[in-house]
CSV table of C-alpha atoms and ligand atoms in Angstrom, one decimal:
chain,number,residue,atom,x,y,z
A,488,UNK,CA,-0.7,-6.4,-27.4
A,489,UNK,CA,-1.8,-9.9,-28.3
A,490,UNK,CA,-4.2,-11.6,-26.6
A,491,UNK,CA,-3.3,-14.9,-25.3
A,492,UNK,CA,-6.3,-17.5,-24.4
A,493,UNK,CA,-4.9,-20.8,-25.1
A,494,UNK,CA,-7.6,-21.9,-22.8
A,495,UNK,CA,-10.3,-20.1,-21.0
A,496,UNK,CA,-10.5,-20.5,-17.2
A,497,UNK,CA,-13.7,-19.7,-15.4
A,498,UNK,CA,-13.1,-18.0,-11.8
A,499,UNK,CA,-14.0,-16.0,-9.0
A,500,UNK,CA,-13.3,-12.0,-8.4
A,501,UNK,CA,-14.8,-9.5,-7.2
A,502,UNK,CA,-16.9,-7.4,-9.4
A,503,UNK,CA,-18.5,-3.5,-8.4
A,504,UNK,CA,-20.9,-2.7,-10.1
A,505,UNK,CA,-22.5,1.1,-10.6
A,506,UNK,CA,-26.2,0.0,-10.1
A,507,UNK,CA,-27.5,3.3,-10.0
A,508,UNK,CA,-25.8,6.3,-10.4
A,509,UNK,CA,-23.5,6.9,-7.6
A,510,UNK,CA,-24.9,3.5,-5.9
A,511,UNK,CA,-22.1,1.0,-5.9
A,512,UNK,CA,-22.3,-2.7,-4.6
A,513,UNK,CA,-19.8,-4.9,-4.8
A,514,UNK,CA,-20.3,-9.3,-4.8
A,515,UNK,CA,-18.1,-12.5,-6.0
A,516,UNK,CA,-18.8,-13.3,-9.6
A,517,UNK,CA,-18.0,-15.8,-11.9
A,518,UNK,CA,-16.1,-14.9,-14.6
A,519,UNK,CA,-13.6,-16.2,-17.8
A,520,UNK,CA,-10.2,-15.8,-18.7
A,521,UNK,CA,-10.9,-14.8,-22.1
A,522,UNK,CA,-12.9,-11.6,-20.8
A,523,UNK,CA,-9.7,-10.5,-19.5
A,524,UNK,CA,-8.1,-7.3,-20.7
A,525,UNK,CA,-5.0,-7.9,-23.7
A,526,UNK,CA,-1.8,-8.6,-21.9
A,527,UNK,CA,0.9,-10.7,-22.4
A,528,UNK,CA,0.9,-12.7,-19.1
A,529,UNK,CA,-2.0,-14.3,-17.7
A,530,UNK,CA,-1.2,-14.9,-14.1
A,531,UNK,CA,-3.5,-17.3,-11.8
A,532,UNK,CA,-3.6,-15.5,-8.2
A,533,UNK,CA,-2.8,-16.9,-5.2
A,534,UNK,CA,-2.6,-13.8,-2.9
A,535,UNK,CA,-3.6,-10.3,-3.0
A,536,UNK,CA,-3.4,-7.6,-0.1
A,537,UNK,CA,-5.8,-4.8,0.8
A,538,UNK,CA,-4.8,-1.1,0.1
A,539,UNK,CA,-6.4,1.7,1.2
A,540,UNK,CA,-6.9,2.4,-3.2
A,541,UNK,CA,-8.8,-0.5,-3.3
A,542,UNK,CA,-10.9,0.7,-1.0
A,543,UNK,CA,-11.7,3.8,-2.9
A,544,UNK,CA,-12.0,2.1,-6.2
A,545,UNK,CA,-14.7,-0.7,-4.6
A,546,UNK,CA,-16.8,2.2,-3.3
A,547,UNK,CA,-16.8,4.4,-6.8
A,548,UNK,CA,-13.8,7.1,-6.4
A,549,UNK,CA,-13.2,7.8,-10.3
A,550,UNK,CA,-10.0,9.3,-9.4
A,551,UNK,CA,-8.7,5.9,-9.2
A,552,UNK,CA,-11.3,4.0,-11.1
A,553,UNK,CA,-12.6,5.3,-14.3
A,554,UNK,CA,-14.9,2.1,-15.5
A,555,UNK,CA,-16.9,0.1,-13.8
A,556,UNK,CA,-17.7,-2.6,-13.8
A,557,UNK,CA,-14.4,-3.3,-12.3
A,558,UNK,CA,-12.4,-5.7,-9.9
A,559,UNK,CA,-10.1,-3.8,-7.3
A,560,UNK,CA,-6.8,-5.3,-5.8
A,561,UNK,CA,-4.0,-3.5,-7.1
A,562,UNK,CA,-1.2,-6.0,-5.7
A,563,UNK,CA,-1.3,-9.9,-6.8
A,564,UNK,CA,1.2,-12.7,-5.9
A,565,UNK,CA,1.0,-15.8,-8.3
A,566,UNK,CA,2.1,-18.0,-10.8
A,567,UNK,CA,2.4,-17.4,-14.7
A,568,UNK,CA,-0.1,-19.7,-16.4
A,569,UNK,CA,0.1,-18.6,-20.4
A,570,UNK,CA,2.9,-15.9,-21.1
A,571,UNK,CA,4.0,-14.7,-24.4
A,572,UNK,CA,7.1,-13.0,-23.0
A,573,UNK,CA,10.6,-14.8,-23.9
A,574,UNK,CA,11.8,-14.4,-20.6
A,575,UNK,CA,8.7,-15.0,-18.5
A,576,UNK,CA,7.5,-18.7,-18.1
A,577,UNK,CA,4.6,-20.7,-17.4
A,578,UNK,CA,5.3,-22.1,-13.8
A,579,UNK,CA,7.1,-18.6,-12.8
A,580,UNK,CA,6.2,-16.7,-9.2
A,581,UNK,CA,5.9,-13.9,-9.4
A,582,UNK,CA,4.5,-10.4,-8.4
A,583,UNK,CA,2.5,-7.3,-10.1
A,584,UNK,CA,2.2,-4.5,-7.6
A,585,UNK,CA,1.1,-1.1,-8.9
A,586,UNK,CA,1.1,0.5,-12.3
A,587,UNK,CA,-2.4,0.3,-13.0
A,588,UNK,CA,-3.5,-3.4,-11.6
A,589,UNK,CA,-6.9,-2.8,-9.8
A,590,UNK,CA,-7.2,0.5,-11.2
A,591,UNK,CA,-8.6,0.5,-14.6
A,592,UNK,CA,-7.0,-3.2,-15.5
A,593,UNK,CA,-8.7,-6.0,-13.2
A,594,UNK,CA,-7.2,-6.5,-10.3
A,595,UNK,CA,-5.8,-8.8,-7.8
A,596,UNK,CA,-9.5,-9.5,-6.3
A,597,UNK,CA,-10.1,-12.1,-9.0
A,598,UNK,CA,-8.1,-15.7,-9.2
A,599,UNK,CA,-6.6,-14.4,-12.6
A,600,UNK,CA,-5.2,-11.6,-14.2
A,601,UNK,CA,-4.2,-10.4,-17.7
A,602,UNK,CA,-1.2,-8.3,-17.2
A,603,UNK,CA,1.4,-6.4,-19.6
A,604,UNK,CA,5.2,-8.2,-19.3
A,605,UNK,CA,6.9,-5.1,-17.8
A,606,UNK,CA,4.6,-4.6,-15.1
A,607,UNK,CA,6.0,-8.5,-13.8
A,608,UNK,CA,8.5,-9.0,-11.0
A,609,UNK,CA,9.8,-12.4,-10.2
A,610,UNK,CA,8.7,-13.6,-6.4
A,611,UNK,CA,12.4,-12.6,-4.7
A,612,UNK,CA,13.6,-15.7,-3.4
A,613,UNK,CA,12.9,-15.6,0.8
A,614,UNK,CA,9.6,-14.9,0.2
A,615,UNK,CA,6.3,-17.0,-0.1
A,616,UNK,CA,3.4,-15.5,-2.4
A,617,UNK,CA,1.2,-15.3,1.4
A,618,UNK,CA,4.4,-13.1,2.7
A,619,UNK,CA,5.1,-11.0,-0.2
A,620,UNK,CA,1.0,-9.9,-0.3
A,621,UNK,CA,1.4,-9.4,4.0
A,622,UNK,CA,3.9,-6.9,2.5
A,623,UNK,CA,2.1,-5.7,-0.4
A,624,UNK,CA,2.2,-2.3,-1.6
A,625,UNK,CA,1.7,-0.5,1.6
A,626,UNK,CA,5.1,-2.4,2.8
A,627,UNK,CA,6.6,-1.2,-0.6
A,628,UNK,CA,5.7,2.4,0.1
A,629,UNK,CA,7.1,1.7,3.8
A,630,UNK,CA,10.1,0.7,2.9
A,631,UNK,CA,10.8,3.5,-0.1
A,632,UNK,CA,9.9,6.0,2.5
A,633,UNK,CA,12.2,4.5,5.1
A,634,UNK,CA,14.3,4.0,2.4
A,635,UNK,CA,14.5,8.1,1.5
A,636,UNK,CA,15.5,8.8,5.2
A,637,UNK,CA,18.2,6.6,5.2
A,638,UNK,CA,19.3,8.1,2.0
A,639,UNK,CA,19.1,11.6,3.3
A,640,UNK,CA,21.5,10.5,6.1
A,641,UNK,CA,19.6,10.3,9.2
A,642,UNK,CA,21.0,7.6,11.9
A,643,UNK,CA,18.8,6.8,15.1
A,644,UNK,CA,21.2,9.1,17.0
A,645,UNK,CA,19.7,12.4,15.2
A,646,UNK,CA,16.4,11.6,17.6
A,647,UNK,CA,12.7,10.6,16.9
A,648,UNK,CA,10.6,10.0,13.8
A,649,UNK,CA,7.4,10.6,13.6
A,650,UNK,CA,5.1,7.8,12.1
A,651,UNK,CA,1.6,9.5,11.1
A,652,UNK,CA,-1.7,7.0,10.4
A,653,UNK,CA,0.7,4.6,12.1
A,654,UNK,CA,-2.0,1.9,12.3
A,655,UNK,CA,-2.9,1.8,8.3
A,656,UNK,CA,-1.2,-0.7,6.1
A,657,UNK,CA,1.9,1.8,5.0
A,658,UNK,CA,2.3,3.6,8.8
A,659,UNK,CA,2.7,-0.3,10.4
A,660,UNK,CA,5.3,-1.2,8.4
A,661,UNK,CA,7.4,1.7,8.7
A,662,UNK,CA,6.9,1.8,12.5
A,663,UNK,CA,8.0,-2.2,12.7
A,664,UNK,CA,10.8,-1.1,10.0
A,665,UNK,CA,12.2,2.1,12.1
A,666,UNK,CA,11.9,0.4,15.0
A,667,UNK,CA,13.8,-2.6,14.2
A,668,UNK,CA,16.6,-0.1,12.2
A,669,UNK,CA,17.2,1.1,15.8
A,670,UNK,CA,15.3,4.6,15.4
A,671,UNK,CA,12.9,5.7,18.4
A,672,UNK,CA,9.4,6.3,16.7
A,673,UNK,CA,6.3,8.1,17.8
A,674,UNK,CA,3.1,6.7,16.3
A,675,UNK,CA,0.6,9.3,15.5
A,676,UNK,CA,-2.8,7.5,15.9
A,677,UNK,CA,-6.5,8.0,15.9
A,678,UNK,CA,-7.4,4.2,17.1
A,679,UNK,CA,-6.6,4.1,20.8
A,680,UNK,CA,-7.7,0.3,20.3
A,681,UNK,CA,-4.1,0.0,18.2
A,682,UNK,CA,-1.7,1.9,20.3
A,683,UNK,CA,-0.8,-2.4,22.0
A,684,UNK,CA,-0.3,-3.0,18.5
A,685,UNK,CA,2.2,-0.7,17.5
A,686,UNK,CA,3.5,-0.9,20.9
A,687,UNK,CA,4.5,-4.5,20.1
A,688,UNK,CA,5.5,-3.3,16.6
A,689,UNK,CA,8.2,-1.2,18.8
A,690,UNK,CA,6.7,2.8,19.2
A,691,UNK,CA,7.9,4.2,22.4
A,692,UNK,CA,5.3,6.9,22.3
A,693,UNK,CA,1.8,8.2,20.8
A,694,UNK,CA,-0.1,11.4,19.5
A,695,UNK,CA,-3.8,11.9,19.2
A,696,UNK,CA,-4.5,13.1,15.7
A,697,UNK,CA,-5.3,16.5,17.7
A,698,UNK,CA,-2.2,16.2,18.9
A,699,UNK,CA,-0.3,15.4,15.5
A,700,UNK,CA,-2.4,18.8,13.9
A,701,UNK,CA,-1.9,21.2,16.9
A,702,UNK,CA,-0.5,24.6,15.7
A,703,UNK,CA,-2.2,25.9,12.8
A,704,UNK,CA,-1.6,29.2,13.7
A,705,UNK,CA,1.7,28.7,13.4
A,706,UNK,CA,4.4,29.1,10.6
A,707,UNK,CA,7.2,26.3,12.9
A,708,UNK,CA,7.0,24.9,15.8
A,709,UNK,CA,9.3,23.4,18.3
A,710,UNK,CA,11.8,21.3,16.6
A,711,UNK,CA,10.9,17.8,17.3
A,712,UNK,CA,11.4,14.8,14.6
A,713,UNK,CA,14.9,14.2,13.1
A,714,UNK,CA,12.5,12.3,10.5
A,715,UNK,CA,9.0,11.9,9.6
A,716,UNK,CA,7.0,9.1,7.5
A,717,UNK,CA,3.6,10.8,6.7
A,718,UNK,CA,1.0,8.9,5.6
A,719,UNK,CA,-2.1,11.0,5.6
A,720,UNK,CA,-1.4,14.8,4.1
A,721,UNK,CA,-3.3,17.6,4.7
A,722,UNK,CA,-2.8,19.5,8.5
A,723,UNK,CA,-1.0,16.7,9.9
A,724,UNK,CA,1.2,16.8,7.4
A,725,UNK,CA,1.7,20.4,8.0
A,726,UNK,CA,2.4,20.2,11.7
A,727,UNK,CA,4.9,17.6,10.9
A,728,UNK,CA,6.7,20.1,9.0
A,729,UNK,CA,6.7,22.5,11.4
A,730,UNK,CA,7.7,20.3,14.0
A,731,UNK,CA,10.8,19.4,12.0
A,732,UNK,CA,14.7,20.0,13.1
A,733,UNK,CA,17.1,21.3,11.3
A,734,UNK,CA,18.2,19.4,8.1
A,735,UNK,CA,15.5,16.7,8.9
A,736,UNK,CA,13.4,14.5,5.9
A,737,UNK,CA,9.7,14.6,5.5
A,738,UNK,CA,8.7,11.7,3.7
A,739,UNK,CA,4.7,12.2,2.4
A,740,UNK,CA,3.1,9.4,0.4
A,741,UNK,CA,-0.6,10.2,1.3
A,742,UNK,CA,-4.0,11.7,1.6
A,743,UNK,CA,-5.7,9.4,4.0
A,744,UNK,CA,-6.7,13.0,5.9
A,745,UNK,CA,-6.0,15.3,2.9
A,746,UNK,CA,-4.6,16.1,-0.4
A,747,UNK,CA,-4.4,19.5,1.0
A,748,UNK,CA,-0.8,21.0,2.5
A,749,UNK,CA,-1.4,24.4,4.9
A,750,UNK,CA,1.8,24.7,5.1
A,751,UNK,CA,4.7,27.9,4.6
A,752,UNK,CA,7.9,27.9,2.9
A,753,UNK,CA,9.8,28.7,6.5
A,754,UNK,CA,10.3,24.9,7.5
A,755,UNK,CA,12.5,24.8,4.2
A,756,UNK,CA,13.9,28.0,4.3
A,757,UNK,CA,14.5,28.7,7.6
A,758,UNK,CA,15.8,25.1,8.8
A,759,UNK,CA,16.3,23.7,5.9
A,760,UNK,CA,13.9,20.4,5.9
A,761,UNK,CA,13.4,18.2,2.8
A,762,UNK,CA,10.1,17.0,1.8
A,763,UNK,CA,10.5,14.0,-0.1
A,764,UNK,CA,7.1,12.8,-2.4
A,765,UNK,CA,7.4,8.9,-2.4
A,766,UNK,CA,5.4,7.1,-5.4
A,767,UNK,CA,5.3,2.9,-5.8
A,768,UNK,CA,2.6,2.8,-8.6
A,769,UNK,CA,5.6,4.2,-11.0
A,770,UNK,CA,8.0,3.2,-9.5
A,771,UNK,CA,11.4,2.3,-12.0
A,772,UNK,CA,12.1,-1.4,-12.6
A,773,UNK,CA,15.5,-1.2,-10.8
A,774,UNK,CA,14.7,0.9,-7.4
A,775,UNK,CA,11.6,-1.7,-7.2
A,776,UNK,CA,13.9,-4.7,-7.3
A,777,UNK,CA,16.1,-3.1,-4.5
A,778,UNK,CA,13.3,-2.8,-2.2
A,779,UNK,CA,11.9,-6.0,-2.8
A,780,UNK,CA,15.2,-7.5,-2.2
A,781,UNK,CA,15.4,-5.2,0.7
A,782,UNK,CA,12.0,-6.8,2.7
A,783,UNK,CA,13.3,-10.4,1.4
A,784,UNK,CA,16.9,-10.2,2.8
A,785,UNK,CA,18.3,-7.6,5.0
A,786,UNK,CA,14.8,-6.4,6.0
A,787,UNK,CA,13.4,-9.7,6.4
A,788,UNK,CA,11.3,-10.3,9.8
A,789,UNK,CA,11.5,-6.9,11.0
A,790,UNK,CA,7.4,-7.3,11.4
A,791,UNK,CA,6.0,-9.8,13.3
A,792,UNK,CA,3.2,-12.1,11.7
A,793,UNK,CA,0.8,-10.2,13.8
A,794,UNK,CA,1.1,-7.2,11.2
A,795,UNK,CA,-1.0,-9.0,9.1
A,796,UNK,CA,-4.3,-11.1,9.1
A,797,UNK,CA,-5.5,-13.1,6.1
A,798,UNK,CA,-9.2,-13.7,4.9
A,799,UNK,CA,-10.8,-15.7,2.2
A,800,UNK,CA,-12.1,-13.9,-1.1
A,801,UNK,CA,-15.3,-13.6,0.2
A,802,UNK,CA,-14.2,-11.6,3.4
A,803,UNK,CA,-12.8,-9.3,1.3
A,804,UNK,CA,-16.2,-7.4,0.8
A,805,UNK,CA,-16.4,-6.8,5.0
A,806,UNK,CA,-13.2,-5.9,5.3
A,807,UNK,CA,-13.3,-3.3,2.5
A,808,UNK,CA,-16.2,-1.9,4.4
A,809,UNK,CA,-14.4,-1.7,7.8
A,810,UNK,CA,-11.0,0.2,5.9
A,811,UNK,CA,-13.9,2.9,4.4
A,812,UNK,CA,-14.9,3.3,8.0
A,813,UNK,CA,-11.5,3.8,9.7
A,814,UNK,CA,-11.7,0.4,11.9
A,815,UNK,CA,-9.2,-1.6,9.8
A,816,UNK,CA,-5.4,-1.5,11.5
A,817,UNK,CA,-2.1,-3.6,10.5
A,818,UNK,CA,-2.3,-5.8,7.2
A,819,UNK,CA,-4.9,-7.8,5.2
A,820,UNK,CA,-3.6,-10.1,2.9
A,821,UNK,CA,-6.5,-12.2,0.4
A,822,UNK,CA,-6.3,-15.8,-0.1
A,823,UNK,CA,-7.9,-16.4,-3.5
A,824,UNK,CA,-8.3,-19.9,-3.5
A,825,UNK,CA,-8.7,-20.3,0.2
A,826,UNK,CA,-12.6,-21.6,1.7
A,827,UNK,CA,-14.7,-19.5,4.5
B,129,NAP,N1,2.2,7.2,-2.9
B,129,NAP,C1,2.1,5.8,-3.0
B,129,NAP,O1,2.7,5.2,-3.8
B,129,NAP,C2,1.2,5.1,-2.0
B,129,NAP,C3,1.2,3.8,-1.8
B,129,NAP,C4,0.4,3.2,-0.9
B,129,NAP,C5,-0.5,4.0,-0.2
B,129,NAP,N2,-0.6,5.3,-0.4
B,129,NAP,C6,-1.4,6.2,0.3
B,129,NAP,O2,-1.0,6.2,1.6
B,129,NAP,C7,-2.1,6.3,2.5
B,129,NAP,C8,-2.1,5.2,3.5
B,129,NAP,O3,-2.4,4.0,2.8
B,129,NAP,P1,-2.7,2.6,3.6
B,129,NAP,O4,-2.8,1.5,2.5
B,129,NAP,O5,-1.8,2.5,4.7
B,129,NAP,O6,-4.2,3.0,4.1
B,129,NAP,P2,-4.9,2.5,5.5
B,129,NAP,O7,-4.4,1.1,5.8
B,129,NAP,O8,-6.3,2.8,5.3
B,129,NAP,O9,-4.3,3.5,6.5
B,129,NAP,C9,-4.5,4.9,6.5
B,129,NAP,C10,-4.4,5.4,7.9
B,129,NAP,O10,-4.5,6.8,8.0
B,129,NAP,C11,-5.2,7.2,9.1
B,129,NAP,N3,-6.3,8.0,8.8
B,129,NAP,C12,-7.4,7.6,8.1
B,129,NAP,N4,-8.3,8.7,7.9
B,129,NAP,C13,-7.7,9.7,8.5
B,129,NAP,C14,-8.1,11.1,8.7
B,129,NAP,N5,-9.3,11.6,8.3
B,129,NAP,N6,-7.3,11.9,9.4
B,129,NAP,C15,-6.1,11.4,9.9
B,129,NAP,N7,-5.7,10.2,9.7
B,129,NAP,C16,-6.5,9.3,9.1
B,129,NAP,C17,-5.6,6.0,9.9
B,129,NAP,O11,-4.5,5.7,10.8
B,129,NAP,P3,-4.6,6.0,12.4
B,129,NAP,O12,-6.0,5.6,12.8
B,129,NAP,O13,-3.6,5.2,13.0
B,129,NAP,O14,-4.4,7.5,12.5
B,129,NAP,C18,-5.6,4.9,8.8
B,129,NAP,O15,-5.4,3.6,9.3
B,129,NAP,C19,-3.3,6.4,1.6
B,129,NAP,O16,-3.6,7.8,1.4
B,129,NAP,C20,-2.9,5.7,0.3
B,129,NAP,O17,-3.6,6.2,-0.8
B,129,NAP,C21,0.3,5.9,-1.3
């Protein structure tokens, strides 16, 4: 790929850095343009969102970041400054959500980004940059996941889904999404503080996380959810399962808890439940523009603006901090230009 740097830009990002081994800190940098990765579209940032990736990246995971040092973020909203793309212009809106922005290519935390041309979606019309980040990848994943349910054929009169890690960034969503598609959802929580939340995003009813991973023991359970959006993995996951009716949809995008599944074949043998893996990062051109046209037309509004909150660059750090330690519900999207 060709490197494009008409003109250098100097700007903010967040940079981690490895200062010792193991020991990462993270602070606002100054950087250039030029310093940027090849790509054939640099992209100034207006808004970015905060995933729970992001998170593990900033504090060192090298699952998700190999390199450091290194500028999380892996969603961006913004405008096309230099391109080399025929189709993609200078002036464009547009969004890069996934592949591997924020992972090992600088991310959304800094004002710019140097980005390959497939990895570029144009802003759906419907949407500013500041609502497109409130939905971000976590709304993406969401609404692929509500997205597989529907497909499997489930209809609000086939009973209750169950939401798990229904206050992070993905669970929200697809409680406000369910809710407003006319399905009855329980919210599986561990933050009694956000159960008036996700009240108000429409959940009828709550477990504890104990709750949500009773019945180890056990290869099923009493059949309970017609669907389930899991968000976290590991037991919870696995009592989801078992708590699944016959013919009903798992839909498991996560590992919040666990990347572990304690789980038998019996649920899919016995009563015939589908467990549906849901990935955004590489996720094909044409199902990505569907759900992006999804959350800017038909699905449009079906969260209130209370889903999300959104903080200045140099918040970003705190709020990072507060995800790592499990305080962090609903949405945070990043405004890159805005002042503390
Ligand atoms: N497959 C994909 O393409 C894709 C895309 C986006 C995200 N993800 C994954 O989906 C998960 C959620 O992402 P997110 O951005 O929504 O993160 P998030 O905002 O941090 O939410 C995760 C939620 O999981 C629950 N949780 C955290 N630790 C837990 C534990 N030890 N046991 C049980 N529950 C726990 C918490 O909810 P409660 O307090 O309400 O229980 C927390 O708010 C992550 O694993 C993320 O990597 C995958």
């Amino acid at each position: 790929m060709k490197r494009n740097n008409l003109l250098s830009h100097s700007f903010h990002a967040l940079v981690v850095r490895e200062e010792e081994q193991g020991v990462f800190v993270k602070q606002i940098e100054r950087q250039q343009t030029d310093m940027l990765p090849p790509g054939e579209v640099l992209i100034k940032v207006l808004f970015s969102s905060l995933n729970y990736k992001d998170a593990l990246s900033a504090a060192g995971n090298r699952g998700v970041t190999r390199r450091y040092p290194h500028t999380p973020g892996i969603d961006a909203a913004g405008v096309i400054v230099e391109s080399d793309h025929g189709t993609l212009r200078p002036g464009d809106e547009v969004l890069v959500c996934g592949y591997d922005l924020g992972m090992n290519t600088p991310g959304g935390f800094g004002q710019y980004i140097r980005v390959p041309a497939a990895w570029v979606l144009p802003r759906p019309a419907g949407l500013t940059a500041e609502q497109a980040m409130q939905i971000g990848t976590a709304g993406f994943t969401a609404a692929l996941s509500v997205s597989a349910l529907l497909q499997s054929g489930i209809q609000p009169a086939d009973g209750t889904v169950l939401v798990t890690g229904a206050s992070g960034g993905v669970g929200c969503f697809a409680v406000a999404l369910l809710c407003r598609l006319g399905f009855t959802v329980t919210a599986a929580t561990g933050k009694i503080v956000a159960m008036p939340f996700l009240r108000e995003l429409g959940a009828s009813d709550f477990l504890s996380r104990e709750q949500a991973s009773a019945g180890k023991e056990r290869m099923l359970l009493r059949e309970r959810w017609a669907g389930v959006v899991d968000t976290v993995g590991g037991q919870i996951l696995a009592t989801a399962i078992k708590s699944t009716k016959y013919g009903g949809i798992v839909s498991c995008c996560g590992n919040a808890a666990s990347g572990e599944l304690p789980v038998s074949v019996y649920p899919f043998i016995l009563r015939g439940v589908t467990l549906k893996g849901i990935d955004s990062a590489q996720c094909p051109l044409a199902r990505r523009k569907e759900i992006w046209e999804l959350m800017a037309g038909k699905w449009h509004g079906a969260w209130p603006a209370a889903i999300s909150r959104t903080v200045p660059l140099a918040d970003i750090g705190g709020c990072i901090d507060q995800m790592l330690q499990g305080k962090i519900w609903g949405r945070v999207v990043v405004d890159l230009w805005g002042q503390k």
